[in-house]
């Protein structure tokens, strides 16, 4: 036990890199930019990747910023609608109360809605969860050009499409069963992170159209969700933007690349129901249950896998702690008046044994693997014995990792007693 | 950035504890026990928690051991059937080839099947994935007594039951669609780990009954799977062992505690189909699709959550590495003839700054938070400046973390060049 090779000591290259990039993106700041502080949200960084002035989604020009919440230290994605004037005080509260009930893996959670004058206009702000390095479906699958978005060459695999379908279905089920509608089912307002997608602009139109005459009955909005969902998938499957779609032709063309069941699912969403006028997401779920089961399995596998990585990585946390303690003990000026022959002498010889090994010819033997194995054993406090020798080779002693661990804890506690602040986590 | 408080530096208490317990269980050994080595599997530890001599599941007495595979260093759960005599050489190969295709989150993967005489008899051995600290459904939900298993008081929540149903359904879908049957759907052969369950004894009966007259047609075995699945759930829902069940009475009694849809699902599995004689797991999936969608969402949420923890924990791996390097550099005898005034002098002052801080009165200031923040900054190599002072307060210099990081890498590389083994991972 505790004897692991270095190669599997640190996390597998890929997942590690992905998470490190995300962590870097999350921590990125733009010092000295001129963006204001919005209530408790500070250190704003723009997330928009284009400067198109589009108002298609919300009828208002919108901007997106990463920001840090000073209350809890967490990062948020703030969506700002420029020039929005709130006319009904209840709009925000009512909408927020309804969306507070929604917690779903395929919906970006909205935490707070407020107005602000900090930008010099009157803005409406939505604070969402921040998901580092997410792209929109539009950015991922459609090529950007100066003349506006164009479709990318290369088609999307059937499995990826089913993955999207199952996730959007999960989101719509949560939304519709809470008597709400998603409304903003646009390619640019669904974000992708690997194979995971999330609806990224829920609740906005509920506020904007709160009391306008444009507000349609819920039942109608939910039916529209299903049709938009279908067109969205059709658009992805045929590499054509929704505005350019000829629905019937596009549906027919599916047969050449995709299975009959995919085509039927998309057609069901788009076409009016044959029996009566109302379809529901529950009906749809029944039809795609087989696929749902498959992605349930894949989600569980991913979760198991991540937990496995996590359990390996956990040990590094303990190692970092114990290595810090060892650093603090060795040669600490405040410990100099203590007996050099006791615990600390042994710990110093142990330090040499772990980090300063030399071979017979006096050459350094440097192996991170050796270091980490020893520190792992020290942390575990096992009974295994370590042969320690003084640098002049005059004296030597044999001591167990368990005893060494006790010595380290004793010395560090001693040091903390001498310290004004108790710094143990 | 990089300025985190200590409290969220190490993983949240609960998940951390769970994973540590598992890691401990995985590493546990019993030195000096008399169990043999089986081909590449060594260090066997018995996993059976009772000494009942039951042959109900496989017609052979069975034993379970944790073991380490010397080829890849991984742990496995070995199931041994005592006194089994292989009569057909093809049985093992054929069965193994079929089950190799199955990779499912709700099935314990079987990797290898072989015979052994190391126990002094002729045994049949199945090597499964090892899932530390798993209990069987029987152990979890039914009280053990000297007279055999009895039902536990306290009933299982509807949500837990649906969770089990969705997971077993996922497993059966994978198995049936690969032209196989689960067969061994017993309370004692399904293992639980939190809310996750897995079929733990697949493929065994396929070998044991490979050519016996008892081998039924696949279609019949799959129908039996569905009925057993239903009885299993009924048994859990009513706290009665399958052998004690009066099916009709038990089904009736469900209404008082559980929803109509749960009752219907269980009844569908147990009762023969009204239309014709064959039901299928696909039919069943269509019926429980709504629940499947819910657990798909929960699985994704868990996965997201674990990834988030992992990304925080990842940094500790880098910290452990950089701390080890710092230890190796400081006072290394092989570096003593190098210029003490160059890189290493700065690094030594930095070491004092991080680990040996004292206040004006010469008292130690000990804070793990301070140490880890500094090491994080060193690892990131940021531009922030550090004021360093010599121990005698005579000289001082100001230097950036970026420069310090370069110095550390330089010194460590230098040390490695002097070393016979290149120990970088
Ligand atoms: N919650 C979020 N967390 C992190 N990134 C996000 C989040 N929501 C959106 N993004 C990303 O921020 C960028 C800007 O989003 P936005 O919705 O403004 O897209 P857009 O292409 O600029 O569309 P529009 O023209 O409507 O503004 C996109 O790359 C998007 O993927
Ligand atoms: N793959 C596995 N990894 C880890 N633990 C397992 C695995 N499979 C089973 N276990 C656990 O090992 C123990 C023994 O399993 P076993 O199937 O022998 O149960 P049992 O109660 O002894 O039943 P039986 O009387 O049929 O032997 C149980 O606690 C079970 O949860
Ligand atoms: Mg934008
Ligand atoms: Mg047993």
mmCIF file of N, CA and C in Angstrom, chain A residues 2 6 10 16 19-20 23 27 103-105 170 173 196 198 282 285 289-290 292-293 295-297 300-304 307 314-318 320-321 323-324 327-328 330-332 334 351 355-356 358-359 362 364-366 368 419-421 423 425, chain B residues 2 6 10 16 19-20 23 27 103-105 170 173 196 198 282 285 289-290 292-293 295-297 300-304 307 314-318 320-321 323 327-328 330-332 334 351 355-356 358-359 362 364-366 368 412 415 419-421 423 425:
data_model
loop_
_atom_site.group_PDB
_atom_site.id
_atom_site.type_symbol
_atom_site.label_atom_id
_atom_site.label_comp_id
_atom_site.label_asym_id
_atom_site.label_seq_id
_atom_site.Cartn_x
_atom_site.Cartn_y
_atom_site.Cartn_z
ATOM 1 N N UNK A 2 0.302 2.320 -0.490
ATOM 2 C CA UNK A 2 0.994 3.608 -0.503
ATOM 3 C C UNK A 2 2.219 3.589 -1.406
ATOM 4 N N UNK A 6 5.134 6.988 -9.948
ATOM 5 C CA UNK A 6 4.854 8.401 -10.183
ATOM 6 C C UNK A 6 3.872 8.597 -11.323
ATOM 7 N N UNK A 10 -0.034 11.728 -10.369
ATOM 8 C CA UNK A 10 -0.781 12.918 -10.718
ATOM 9 C C UNK A 10 -1.815 12.554 -11.775
ATOM 10 N N UNK A 16 -6.880 16.492 -16.443
ATOM 11 C CA UNK A 16 -6.102 17.452 -15.686
ATOM 12 C C UNK A 16 -5.930 18.752 -16.476
ATOM 13 N N UNK A 19 -9.226 20.712 -16.760
ATOM 14 C CA UNK A 19 -9.607 21.401 -15.531
ATOM 15 C C UNK A 19 -8.659 22.552 -15.229
ATOM 16 N N UNK A 20 -7.402 22.391 -15.605
ATOM 17 C CA UNK A 20 -6.466 23.475 -15.356
ATOM 18 C C UNK A 20 -6.761 24.672 -16.249
ATOM 19 N N UNK A 23 -9.687 26.392 -14.776
ATOM 20 C CA UNK A 23 -9.334 27.127 -13.577
ATOM 21 C C UNK A 23 -8.606 28.416 -13.951
ATOM 22 N N UNK A 27 -9.863 32.300 -13.306
ATOM 23 C CA UNK A 27 -9.098 33.241 -12.500
ATOM 24 C C UNK A 27 -8.616 34.464 -13.278
ATOM 25 N N UNK A 103 -33.671 23.545 -10.305
ATOM 26 C CA UNK A 103 -32.260 23.146 -10.176
ATOM 27 C C UNK A 103 -32.063 21.952 -11.086
ATOM 28 N N UNK A 104 -31.360 22.177 -12.188
ATOM 29 C CA UNK A 104 -31.234 21.130 -13.203
ATOM 30 C C UNK A 104 -29.866 21.203 -13.856
ATOM 31 N N UNK A 105 -29.298 20.029 -14.121
ATOM 32 C CA UNK A 105 -27.941 19.972 -14.650
ATOM 33 C C UNK A 105 -27.836 20.574 -16.049
ATOM 34 N N UNK A 170 -34.361 16.917 -20.687
ATOM 35 C CA UNK A 170 -34.287 16.992 -19.223
ATOM 36 C C UNK A 170 -34.580 18.406 -18.727
ATOM 37 N N UNK A 173 -38.309 19.284 -19.294
ATOM 38 C CA UNK A 173 -39.165 18.599 -18.325
ATOM 39 C C UNK A 173 -39.200 19.374 -17.003
ATOM 40 N N UNK A 196 -21.493 18.279 -22.657
ATOM 41 C CA UNK A 196 -22.562 18.764 -21.783
ATOM 42 C C UNK A 196 -23.113 20.064 -22.316
ATOM 43 N N UNK A 198 -26.146 23.312 -21.742
ATOM 44 C CA UNK A 198 -27.007 23.940 -20.745
ATOM 45 C C UNK A 198 -27.735 25.135 -21.356
ATOM 46 N N UNK A 282 -43.624 15.292 -21.793
ATOM 47 C CA UNK A 282 -43.746 13.933 -21.249
ATOM 48 C C UNK A 282 -43.980 12.896 -22.353
ATOM 49 N N UNK A 285 -40.672 12.297 -23.933
ATOM 50 C CA UNK A 285 -39.784 11.473 -23.098
ATOM 51 C C UNK A 285 -40.065 9.990 -23.301
ATOM 52 N N UNK A 289 -37.093 7.209 -24.570
ATOM 53 C CA UNK A 289 -36.660 6.600 -23.313
ATOM 54 C C UNK A 289 -35.423 5.721 -23.491
ATOM 55 N N UNK A 290 -35.360 5.051 -24.622
ATOM 56 C CA UNK A 290 -34.247 4.152 -24.868
ATOM 57 C C UNK A 290 -32.929 4.926 -24.870
ATOM 58 N N UNK A 292 -32.499 7.880 -23.520
ATOM 59 C CA UNK A 292 -32.321 8.465 -22.195
ATOM 60 C C UNK A 292 -31.592 7.480 -21.285
ATOM 61 N N UNK A 293 -31.972 6.207 -21.373
ATOM 62 C CA UNK A 293 -31.351 5.170 -20.549
ATOM 63 C C UNK A 293 -29.859 5.071 -20.857
ATOM 64 N N UNK A 295 -27.879 7.458 -22.027
ATOM 65 C CA UNK A 295 -27.110 8.591 -21.531
ATOM 66 C C UNK A 295 -27.095 8.640 -20.005
ATOM 67 N N UNK A 296 -28.097 8.056 -19.385
ATOM 68 C CA UNK A 296 -28.061 7.888 -17.928
ATOM 69 C C UNK A 296 -26.846 7.044 -17.550
ATOM 70 N N UNK A 297 -26.684 5.929 -18.247
ATOM 71 C CA UNK A 297 -25.523 5.074 -18.010
ATOM 72 C C UNK A 297 -24.220 5.846 -18.217
ATOM 73 N N UNK A 300 -23.515 8.217 -15.385
ATOM 74 C CA UNK A 300 -23.044 7.506 -14.197
ATOM 75 C C UNK A 300 -21.582 7.086 -14.366
ATOM 76 N N UNK A 301 -21.235 6.623 -15.544
ATOM 77 C CA UNK A 301 -19.847 6.216 -15.782
ATOM 78 C C UNK A 301 -18.899 7.400 -15.608
ATOM 79 N N UNK A 302 -19.308 8.544 -16.156
ATOM 80 C CA UNK A 302 -18.449 9.717 -16.010
ATOM 81 C C UNK A 302 -18.272 10.084 -14.550
ATOM 82 N N UNK A 303 -19.371 10.027 -13.821
ATOM 83 C CA UNK A 303 -19.315 10.374 -12.412
ATOM 84 C C UNK A 303 -18.398 9.416 -11.646
ATOM 85 N N UNK A 304 -18.509 8.123 -11.915
ATOM 86 C CA UNK A 304 -17.637 7.134 -11.268
ATOM 87 C C UNK A 304 -16.170 7.427 -11.568
ATOM 88 N N UNK A 307 -14.899 10.464 -9.745
ATOM 89 C CA UNK A 307 -14.689 10.153 -8.333
ATOM 90 C C UNK A 307 -13.402 9.383 -8.129
ATOM 91 N N UNK A 314 -6.955 13.404 -3.950
ATOM 92 C CA UNK A 314 -7.143 13.789 -2.563
ATOM 93 C C UNK A 314 -5.875 13.682 -1.749
ATOM 94 N N UNK A 315 -5.135 12.622 -1.995
ATOM 95 C CA UNK A 315 -3.943 12.402 -1.205
ATOM 96 C C UNK A 315 -2.948 13.533 -1.361
ATOM 97 N N UNK A 316 -2.943 14.154 -2.513
ATOM 98 C CA UNK A 316 -2.017 15.253 -2.716
ATOM 99 C C UNK A 316 -2.282 16.414 -1.771
ATOM 100 N N UNK A 317 -3.537 16.608 -1.416
ATOM 101 C CA UNK A 317 -3.867 17.648 -0.466
ATOM 102 C C UNK A 317 -3.182 17.389 0.860
ATOM 103 N N UNK A 318 -3.251 16.134 1.293
ATOM 104 C CA UNK A 318 -2.606 15.787 2.558
ATOM 105 C C UNK A 318 -1.094 15.891 2.435
ATOM 106 N N UNK A 320 0.577 17.987 0.484
ATOM 107 C CA UNK A 320 0.965 19.399 0.484
ATOM 108 C C UNK A 320 0.997 19.922 1.911
ATOM 109 N N UNK A 321 0.057 19.464 2.708
ATOM 110 C CA UNK A 321 0.009 19.917 4.097
ATOM 111 C C UNK A 321 1.220 19.425 4.891
ATOM 112 N N UNK A 323 4.091 18.368 3.784
ATOM 113 C CA UNK A 323 5.332 18.946 3.281
ATOM 114 C C UNK A 323 5.525 20.358 3.810
ATOM 115 N N UNK A 324 4.441 21.100 3.926
ATOM 116 C CA UNK A 324 4.530 22.454 4.470
ATOM 117 C C UNK A 324 4.982 22.405 5.924
ATOM 118 N N UNK A 327 8.664 21.731 6.111
ATOM 119 C CA UNK A 327 9.414 22.948 5.811
ATOM 120 C C UNK A 327 9.453 23.874 7.015
ATOM 121 N N UNK A 328 8.303 24.005 7.668
ATOM 122 C CA UNK A 328 8.212 24.945 8.784
ATOM 123 C C UNK A 328 9.107 24.512 9.938
ATOM 124 N N UNK A 330 11.906 22.470 9.848
ATOM 125 C CA UNK A 330 13.344 22.425 9.590
ATOM 126 C C UNK A 330 13.966 23.817 9.679
ATOM 127 N N UNK A 331 14.977 23.941 10.528
ATOM 128 C CA UNK A 331 15.742 25.184 10.664
ATOM 129 C C UNK A 331 14.919 26.370 11.119
ATOM 130 N N UNK A 332 13.754 26.150 11.721
ATOM 131 C CA UNK A 332 12.990 27.322 12.138
ATOM 132 C C UNK A 332 13.735 28.054 13.248
ATOM 133 N N UNK A 334 12.823 29.984 15.615
ATOM 134 C CA UNK A 334 12.203 29.948 16.932
ATOM 135 C C UNK A 334 12.353 28.591 17.604
ATOM 136 N N UNK A 351 14.591 14.310 6.692
ATOM 137 C CA UNK A 351 14.550 15.245 5.555
ATOM 138 C C UNK A 351 15.679 14.907 4.578
ATOM 139 N N UNK A 355 15.028 13.849 0.803
ATOM 140 C CA UNK A 355 15.266 14.849 -0.238
ATOM 141 C C UNK A 355 16.723 14.992 -0.668
ATOM 142 N N UNK A 356 17.647 14.529 0.149
ATOM 143 C CA UNK A 356 19.061 14.776 -0.154
ATOM 144 C C UNK A 356 19.849 13.500 -0.337
ATOM 145 N N UNK A 358 22.230 10.750 -1.557
ATOM 146 C CA UNK A 358 23.418 10.691 -2.411
ATOM 147 C C UNK A 358 23.853 9.231 -2.520
ATOM 148 N N UNK A 359 24.482 8.898 -3.623
ATOM 149 C CA UNK A 359 24.961 7.529 -3.753
ATOM 150 C C UNK A 359 26.374 7.410 -3.173
ATOM 151 N N UNK A 362 28.939 9.998 -3.707
ATOM 152 C CA UNK A 362 28.577 11.358 -3.320
ATOM 153 C C UNK A 362 27.765 12.089 -4.366
ATOM 154 N N UNK A 364 24.320 13.157 -6.251
ATOM 155 C CA UNK A 364 22.917 13.310 -5.852
ATOM 156 C C UNK A 364 22.047 12.249 -6.528
ATOM 157 N N UNK A 365 21.099 11.720 -5.769
ATOM 158 C CA UNK A 365 20.104 10.809 -6.325
ATOM 159 C C UNK A 365 18.768 11.519 -6.217
ATOM 160 N N UNK A 366 18.255 12.011 -7.316
ATOM 161 C CA UNK A 366 17.058 12.854 -7.288
ATOM 162 C C UNK A 366 15.892 12.141 -7.941
ATOM 163 N N UNK A 368 11.616 12.358 -7.767
ATOM 164 C CA UNK A 368 10.358 12.835 -7.179
ATOM 165 C C UNK A 368 9.528 11.643 -6.702
ATOM 166 N N UNK A 419 3.401 30.508 18.598
ATOM 167 C CA UNK A 419 2.955 31.467 17.593
ATOM 168 C C UNK A 419 1.743 32.228 18.102
ATOM 169 N N UNK A 420 1.597 33.439 17.616
ATOM 170 C CA UNK A 420 0.458 34.245 18.050
ATOM 171 C C UNK A 420 -0.845 33.783 17.407
ATOM 172 N N UNK A 421 -0.751 33.404 16.123
ATOM 173 C CA UNK A 421 -1.961 32.972 15.437
ATOM 174 C C UNK A 421 -1.977 31.460 15.345
ATOM 175 N N UNK A 423 -2.662 28.750 13.126
ATOM 176 C CA UNK A 423 -2.874 28.717 11.679
ATOM 177 C C UNK A 423 -3.321 27.382 11.140
ATOM 178 N N UNK A 425 -5.592 24.671 9.669
ATOM 179 C CA UNK A 425 -6.869 24.737 8.966
ATOM 180 C C UNK A 425 -7.882 23.814 9.627
ATOM 181 N N UNK B 2 -5.896 32.968 -6.980
ATOM 182 C CA UNK B 2 -4.967 32.188 -6.179
ATOM 183 C C UNK B 2 -5.008 32.562 -4.712
ATOM 184 N N UNK B 6 -8.111 29.030 3.720
ATOM 185 C CA UNK B 6 -7.748 27.635 3.951
ATOM 186 C C UNK B 6 -8.981 26.735 4.009
ATOM 187 N N UNK B 10 -8.879 22.524 1.159
ATOM 188 C CA UNK B 10 -8.990 21.075 1.106
ATOM 189 C C UNK B 10 -10.458 20.706 0.951
ATOM 190 N N UNK B 16 -14.760 14.005 1.070
ATOM 191 C CA UNK B 16 -13.379 13.703 1.393
ATOM 192 C C UNK B 16 -13.290 12.494 2.323
ATOM 193 N N UNK B 19 -14.223 9.208 0.514
ATOM 194 C CA UNK B 19 -13.185 8.720 -0.381
ATOM 195 C C UNK B 19 -11.969 8.224 0.395
ATOM 196 N N UNK B 20 -11.698 8.858 1.521
ATOM 197 C CA UNK B 20 -10.558 8.406 2.318
ATOM 198 C C UNK B 20 -10.827 7.042 2.939
ATOM 199 N N UNK B 23 -10.381 4.550 0.223
ATOM 200 C CA UNK B 23 -8.982 4.353 -0.105
ATOM 201 C C UNK B 23 -8.309 3.505 0.980
ATOM 202 N N UNK B 27 -6.651 -0.265 0.539
ATOM 203 C CA UNK B 27 -5.245 -0.551 0.822
ATOM 204 C C UNK B 27 -5.037 -1.541 1.950
ATOM 205 N N UNK B 103 -20.130 -2.986 -20.981
ATOM 206 C CA UNK B 103 -19.532 -1.971 -20.111
ATOM 207 C C UNK B 103 -20.658 -1.065 -19.664
ATOM 208 N N UNK B 104 -21.046 -1.201 -18.417
ATOM 209 C CA UNK B 104 -22.216 -0.476 -17.931
ATOM 210 C C UNK B 104 -21.992 -0.050 -16.480
ATOM 211 N N UNK B 105 -22.441 1.155 -16.166
ATOM 212 C CA UNK B 105 -22.192 1.709 -14.831
ATOM 213 C C UNK B 105 -22.904 0.913 -13.734
ATOM 214 N N UNK B 170 -31.215 -0.017 -16.493
ATOM 215 C CA UNK B 170 -30.058 0.291 -17.345
ATOM 216 C C UNK B 170 -29.192 -0.942 -17.553
ATOM 217 N N UNK B 173 -31.019 -3.547 -19.745
ATOM 218 C CA UNK B 173 -31.043 -3.129 -21.150
ATOM 219 C C UNK B 173 -29.720 -3.503 -21.823
ATOM 220 N N UNK B 196 -25.752 4.286 -5.383
ATOM 221 C CA UNK B 196 -25.397 3.579 -6.605
ATOM 222 C C UNK B 196 -25.463 2.087 -6.384
ATOM 223 N N UNK B 198 -25.035 -1.951 -8.263
ATOM 224 C CA UNK B 198 -24.425 -2.664 -9.392
ATOM 225 C C UNK B 198 -24.688 -4.168 -9.265
ATOM 226 N N UNK B 282 -37.308 -3.129 -23.047
ATOM 227 C CA UNK B 282 -37.586 -1.898 -23.794
ATOM 228 C C UNK B 282 -38.988 -1.367 -23.508
ATOM 229 N N UNK B 285 -38.822 0.307 -20.195
ATOM 230 C CA UNK B 285 -38.154 1.606 -20.248
ATOM 231 C C UNK B 285 -39.124 2.704 -20.675
ATOM 232 N N UNK B 289 -39.888 6.166 -18.310
ATOM 233 C CA UNK B 289 -39.032 7.191 -18.913
ATOM 234 C C UNK B 289 -38.981 8.475 -18.085
ATOM 235 N N UNK B 290 -40.093 8.813 -17.474
ATOM 236 C CA UNK B 290 -40.149 10.044 -16.701
ATOM 237 C C UNK B 290 -39.149 9.971 -15.545
ATOM 238 N N UNK B 292 -36.566 7.946 -15.396
ATOM 239 C CA UNK B 292 -35.229 7.834 -15.970
ATOM 240 C C UNK B 292 -34.644 9.223 -16.221
ATOM 241 N N UNK B 293 -35.484 10.116 -16.751
ATOM 242 C CA UNK B 293 -35.054 11.483 -17.034
ATOM 243 C C UNK B 293 -34.611 12.183 -15.750
ATOM 244 N N UNK B 295 -33.403 10.785 -12.997
ATOM 245 C CA UNK B 295 -32.133 10.273 -12.474
ATOM 246 C C UNK B 295 -30.970 10.588 -13.413
ATOM 247 N N UNK B 296 -31.265 10.770 -14.681
ATOM 248 C CA UNK B 296 -30.251 11.255 -15.613
ATOM 249 C C UNK B 296 -29.774 12.629 -15.142
ATOM 250 N N UNK B 297 -30.711 13.495 -14.844
ATOM 251 C CA UNK B 297 -30.358 14.824 -14.324
ATOM 252 C C UNK B 297 -29.522 14.718 -13.056
ATOM 253 N N UNK B 300 -25.987 13.655 -13.766
ATOM 254 C CA UNK B 300 -25.202 14.755 -14.331
ATOM 255 C C UNK B 300 -24.812 15.748 -13.242
ATOM 256 N N UNK B 301 -25.733 16.034 -12.347
ATOM 257 C CA UNK B 301 -25.426 16.966 -11.261
ATOM 258 C C UNK B 301 -24.292 16.426 -10.392
ATOM 259 N N UNK B 302 -24.352 15.133 -10.098
ATOM 260 C CA UNK B 302 -23.292 14.554 -9.277
ATOM 261 C C UNK B 302 -21.954 14.657 -9.981
ATOM 262 N N UNK B 303 -21.974 14.378 -11.270
ATOM 263 C CA UNK B 303 -20.745 14.422 -12.048
ATOM 264 C C UNK B 303 -20.165 15.839 -12.065
ATOM 265 N N UNK B 304 -21.022 16.838 -12.272
ATOM 266 C CA UNK B 304 -20.573 18.234 -12.259
ATOM 267 C C UNK B 304 -19.934 18.584 -10.924
ATOM 268 N N UNK B 307 -16.565 16.984 -10.455
ATOM 269 C CA UNK B 307 -15.557 17.674 -11.264
ATOM 270 C C UNK B 307 -15.128 18.971 -10.607
ATOM 271 N N UNK B 314 -7.007 19.415 -7.628
ATOM 272 C CA UNK B 314 -5.905 19.283 -8.579
ATOM 273 C C UNK B 314 -4.694 20.104 -8.197
ATOM 274 N N UNK B 315 -4.955 21.313 -7.721
ATOM 275 C CA UNK B 315 -3.847 22.196 -7.412
ATOM 276 C C UNK B 315 -2.938 21.603 -6.355
ATOM 277 N N UNK B 316 -3.504 20.799 -5.493
ATOM 278 C CA UNK B 316 -2.680 20.213 -4.439
ATOM 279 C C UNK B 316 -1.595 19.314 -4.999
ATOM 280 N N UNK B 317 -1.887 18.666 -6.113
ATOM 281 C CA UNK B 317 -0.875 17.830 -6.736
ATOM 282 C C UNK B 317 0.317 18.663 -7.153
ATOM 283 N N UNK B 318 0.036 19.804 -7.762
ATOM 284 C CA UNK B 318 1.124 20.677 -8.175
ATOM 285 C C UNK B 318 1.861 21.246 -6.968
ATOM 286 N N UNK B 320 2.228 19.775 -4.027
ATOM 287 C CA UNK B 320 3.067 18.730 -3.432
ATOM 288 C C UNK B 320 4.365 18.606 -4.221
ATOM 289 N N UNK B 321 4.267 18.758 -5.518
ATOM 290 C CA UNK B 321 5.457 18.656 -6.345
ATOM 291 C C UNK B 321 6.424 19.805 -6.090
ATOM 292 N N UNK B 323 6.590 21.773 -3.526
ATOM 293 C CA UNK B 323 7.120 21.725 -2.158
ATOM 294 C C UNK B 323 8.258 20.718 -2.067
ATOM 295 N N UNK B 327 12.163 21.461 -0.963
ATOM 296 C CA UNK B 327 12.871 20.686 0.046
ATOM 297 C C UNK B 327 14.195 20.169 -0.501
ATOM 298 N N UNK B 328 14.135 19.676 -1.733
ATOM 299 C CA UNK B 328 15.332 19.071 -2.307
ATOM 300 C C UNK B 328 16.445 20.105 -2.483
ATOM 301 N N UNK B 330 16.890 23.121 -0.841
ATOM 302 C CA UNK B 330 17.405 23.748 0.370
ATOM 303 C C UNK B 330 18.419 22.850 1.076
ATOM 304 N N UNK B 331 19.615 23.400 1.302
ATOM 305 C CA UNK B 331 20.666 22.707 2.048
ATOM 306 C C UNK B 331 21.112 21.406 1.416
ATOM 307 N N UNK B 332 20.882 21.210 0.133
ATOM 308 C CA UNK B 332 21.322 19.952 -0.441
ATOM 309 C C UNK B 332 22.847 19.900 -0.468
ATOM 310 N N UNK B 334 24.975 18.337 -2.222
ATOM 311 C CA UNK B 334 25.618 18.379 -3.537
ATOM 312 C C UNK B 334 25.578 19.761 -4.159
ATOM 313 N N UNK B 351 12.237 30.651 1.344
ATOM 314 C CA UNK B 351 11.815 29.595 2.261
ATOM 315 C C UNK B 351 11.535 30.176 3.652
ATOM 316 N N UNK B 355 7.952 29.974 5.375
ATOM 317 C CA UNK B 355 7.766 28.986 6.449
ATOM 318 C C UNK B 355 8.263 29.435 7.828
ATOM 319 N N UNK B 356 9.112 30.440 7.862
ATOM 320 C CA UNK B 356 9.722 30.794 9.151
ATOM 321 C C UNK B 356 9.418 32.225 9.552
ATOM 322 N N UNK B 358 8.526 35.446 11.452
ATOM 323 C CA UNK B 358 8.476 35.848 12.866
ATOM 324 C C UNK B 358 7.958 37.282 12.934
ATOM 325 N N UNK B 359 7.304 37.612 14.037
ATOM 326 C CA UNK B 359 6.833 38.981 14.147
ATOM 327 C C UNK B 359 7.913 39.858 14.788
ATOM 328 N N UNK B 362 9.962 38.690 17.587
ATOM 329 C CA UNK B 362 10.699 37.441 17.366
ATOM 330 C C UNK B 362 9.863 36.204 17.614
ATOM 331 N N UNK B 364 7.224 33.294 16.574
ATOM 332 C CA UNK B 364 6.886 32.606 15.331
ATOM 333 C C UNK B 364 5.475 32.976 14.905
ATOM 334 N N UNK B 365 5.313 33.148 13.584
ATOM 335 C CA UNK B 365 3.984 33.360 13.019
ATOM 336 C C UNK B 365 3.698 32.169 12.118
ATOM 337 N N UNK B 366 2.842 31.275 12.592
ATOM 338 C CA UNK B 366 2.641 30.019 11.883
ATOM 339 C C UNK B 366 1.235 29.953 11.289
ATOM 340 N N UNK B 368 -0.714 27.851 8.103
ATOM 341 C CA UNK B 368 -0.727 27.004 6.905
ATOM 342 C C UNK B 368 -1.345 27.755 5.727
ATOM 343 N N UNK B 412 16.599 22.955 -9.548
ATOM 344 C CA UNK B 412 16.212 21.552 -9.514
ATOM 345 C C UNK B 412 16.754 20.816 -10.741
ATOM 346 N N UNK B 415 20.316 20.135 -10.166
ATOM 347 C CA UNK B 415 20.458 19.013 -9.245
ATOM 348 C C UNK B 415 20.252 17.698 -9.988
ATOM 349 N N UNK B 419 22.577 14.222 -10.954
ATOM 350 C CA UNK B 419 22.057 12.970 -10.419
ATOM 351 C C UNK B 419 22.143 11.879 -11.467
ATOM 352 N N UNK B 420 22.255 10.658 -10.986
ATOM 353 C CA UNK B 420 22.377 9.554 -11.936
ATOM 354 C C UNK B 420 21.028 9.216 -12.580
ATOM 355 N N UNK B 421 19.961 9.282 -11.758
ATOM 356 C CA UNK B 421 18.648 8.951 -12.294
ATOM 357 C C UNK B 421 17.896 10.237 -12.579
ATOM 358 N N UNK B 423 14.706 11.827 -12.265
ATOM 359 C CA UNK B 423 13.530 11.456 -11.465
ATOM 360 C C UNK B 423 12.297 12.266 -11.754
ATOM 361 N N UNK B 425 8.789 13.164 -13.162
ATOM 362 C CA UNK B 425 7.672 12.341 -13.591
ATOM 363 C C UNK B 425 7.211 12.739 -14.992
#
